[in-house]
Amino acid sequence: MSFLLSCPQCGPRDVYEFRWGGERSRRPPPDSPPETWARYLYF
């Protein structure tokens, strides 16, 4: 069984096109080193 989500821009979309990626983490300051940004952007 599948569910449809109504998107105002894309129309009905299958619920399996979306997935939960976990809790949002705090954004690092702009002057953070690249390693910090890599952890933030790529779990």
Coordinates of N, CA and C in Angstrom, one line a residue:
M1 N 0.8 -1.2 0.0 CA 0.0 0.0 0.0 C 0.9 1.2 0.0
S2 N 0.5 2.2 -0.7 CA 1.3 3.5 -0.8 C 0.4 4.7 -0.5
F3 N 1.0 5.7 -0.1 CA 0.3 7.0 0.2 C 0.8 8.1 -0.7
L4 N 0.0 9.0 -1.0 CA 0.4 10.1 -1.9 C 0.4 11.4 -1.0
L5 N 1.4 12.2 -1.2 CA 1.5 13.5 -0.6 C 1.2 14.5 -1.7
S6 N 0.4 15.5 -1.3 CA 0.0 16.6 -2.3 C 1.1 17.7 -2.2
C7 N 1.8 17.9 -3.3 CA 2.7 19.0 -3.4 C 2.1 20.1 -4.3
P8 N 2.1 21.4 -3.8 CA 1.6 22.4 -4.6 C 2.3 22.7 -5.9
Q9 N 3.6 22.3 -6.0 CA 4.4 22.6 -7.2 C 4.5 21.3 -8.1
C10 N 4.6 20.2 -7.5 CA 4.8 18.9 -8.2 C 3.6 18.1 -8.4
G11 N 2.5 18.4 -7.7 CA 1.3 17.5 -7.7 C 1.5 16.3 -6.8
P12 N 0.6 15.3 -6.9 CA 0.7 14.2 -6.0 C 2.0 13.4 -6.2
R13 N 2.6 13.1 -5.1 CA 3.9 12.4 -5.1 C 3.8 11.2 -4.2
D14 N 4.4 10.1 -4.6 CA 4.5 8.9 -3.7 C 5.3 9.2 -2.5
V15 N 4.7 8.7 -1.3 CA 5.4 9.0 -0.1 C 6.8 8.4 0.0
Y16 N 7.1 7.4 -0.8 CA 8.4 6.8 -0.7 C 9.5 7.6 -1.5
E17 N 9.1 8.7 -2.1 CA 10.1 9.6 -2.7 C 10.8 10.5 -1.6
F18 N 10.2 10.4 -0.4 CA 10.7 11.3 0.7 C 11.2 10.3 1.8
R19 N 12.2 10.8 2.5 CA 12.7 10.0 3.7 C 13.2 10.9 4.7
W20 N 13.2 10.5 5.9 CA 13.7 11.2 7.1 C 15.2 11.1 7.2
G21 N 15.9 12.2 7.3 CA 17.3 12.2 7.4 C 17.8 12.4 8.8
G22 N 17.0 12.4 9.8 CA 17.4 12.6 11.2 C 17.2 14.1 11.6
E23 N 17.6 14.3 12.8 CA 17.4 15.7 13.3 C 18.4 16.6 12.7
R24 N 17.9 17.8 12.5 CA 18.8 18.9 11.9 C 19.8 19.3 13.0
S25 N 21.0 19.4 12.5 CA 22.1 19.9 13.5 C 22.3 21.4 13.3
R26 N 23.0 21.9 14.3 CA 23.2 23.4 14.2 C 24.3 23.7 13.2
R27 N 24.0 24.7 12.4 CA 24.9 25.1 11.3 C 26.2 25.7 11.8
P28 N 27.3 25.3 11.3 CA 28.6 25.8 11.8 C 28.8 27.3 11.4
P29 N 29.6 28.0 12.1 CA 29.9 29.4 11.7 C 30.6 29.4 10.3
P30 N 30.4 30.5 9.5 CA 30.9 30.6 8.2 C 32.5 30.4 8.1
D31 N 33.2 30.7 9.2 CA 34.6 30.6 9.1 C 35.1 29.2 9.6
S32 N 34.2 28.2 9.8 CA 34.6 26.9 10.2 C 35.5 26.2 9.2
P33 N 36.4 25.3 9.6 CA 37.2 24.6 8.7 C 36.4 23.6 7.8
P34 N 36.9 23.3 6.6 CA 36.2 22.4 5.7 C 35.8 21.1 6.3
E35 N 36.5 20.5 7.3 CA 36.1 19.2 7.9 C 34.8 19.4 8.7
T36 N 34.7 20.5 9.3 CA 33.4 20.8 10.1 C 32.2 20.9 9.1
W37 N 32.4 21.6 8.0 CA 31.4 21.7 7.0 C 31.0 20.3 6.4
A38 N 32.0 19.5 6.2 CA 31.8 18.2 5.6 C 31.0 17.3 6.5
R39 N 31.2 17.4 7.8 CA 30.4 16.6 8.8 C 29.0 17.1 8.8
Y40 N 28.8 18.5 8.7 CA 27.5 19.1 8.7 C 26.7 18.7 7.5
L41 N 27.3 18.7 6.3 CA 26.6 18.5 5.1 C 26.4 17.1 4.7
Y42 N 27.3 16.2 5.2 CA 27.3 14.8 4.8 C 27.3 13.9 6.0
F43 N 26.4 14.0 6.9 CA 26.2 13.2 8.1 C 27.5 12.4 8.4

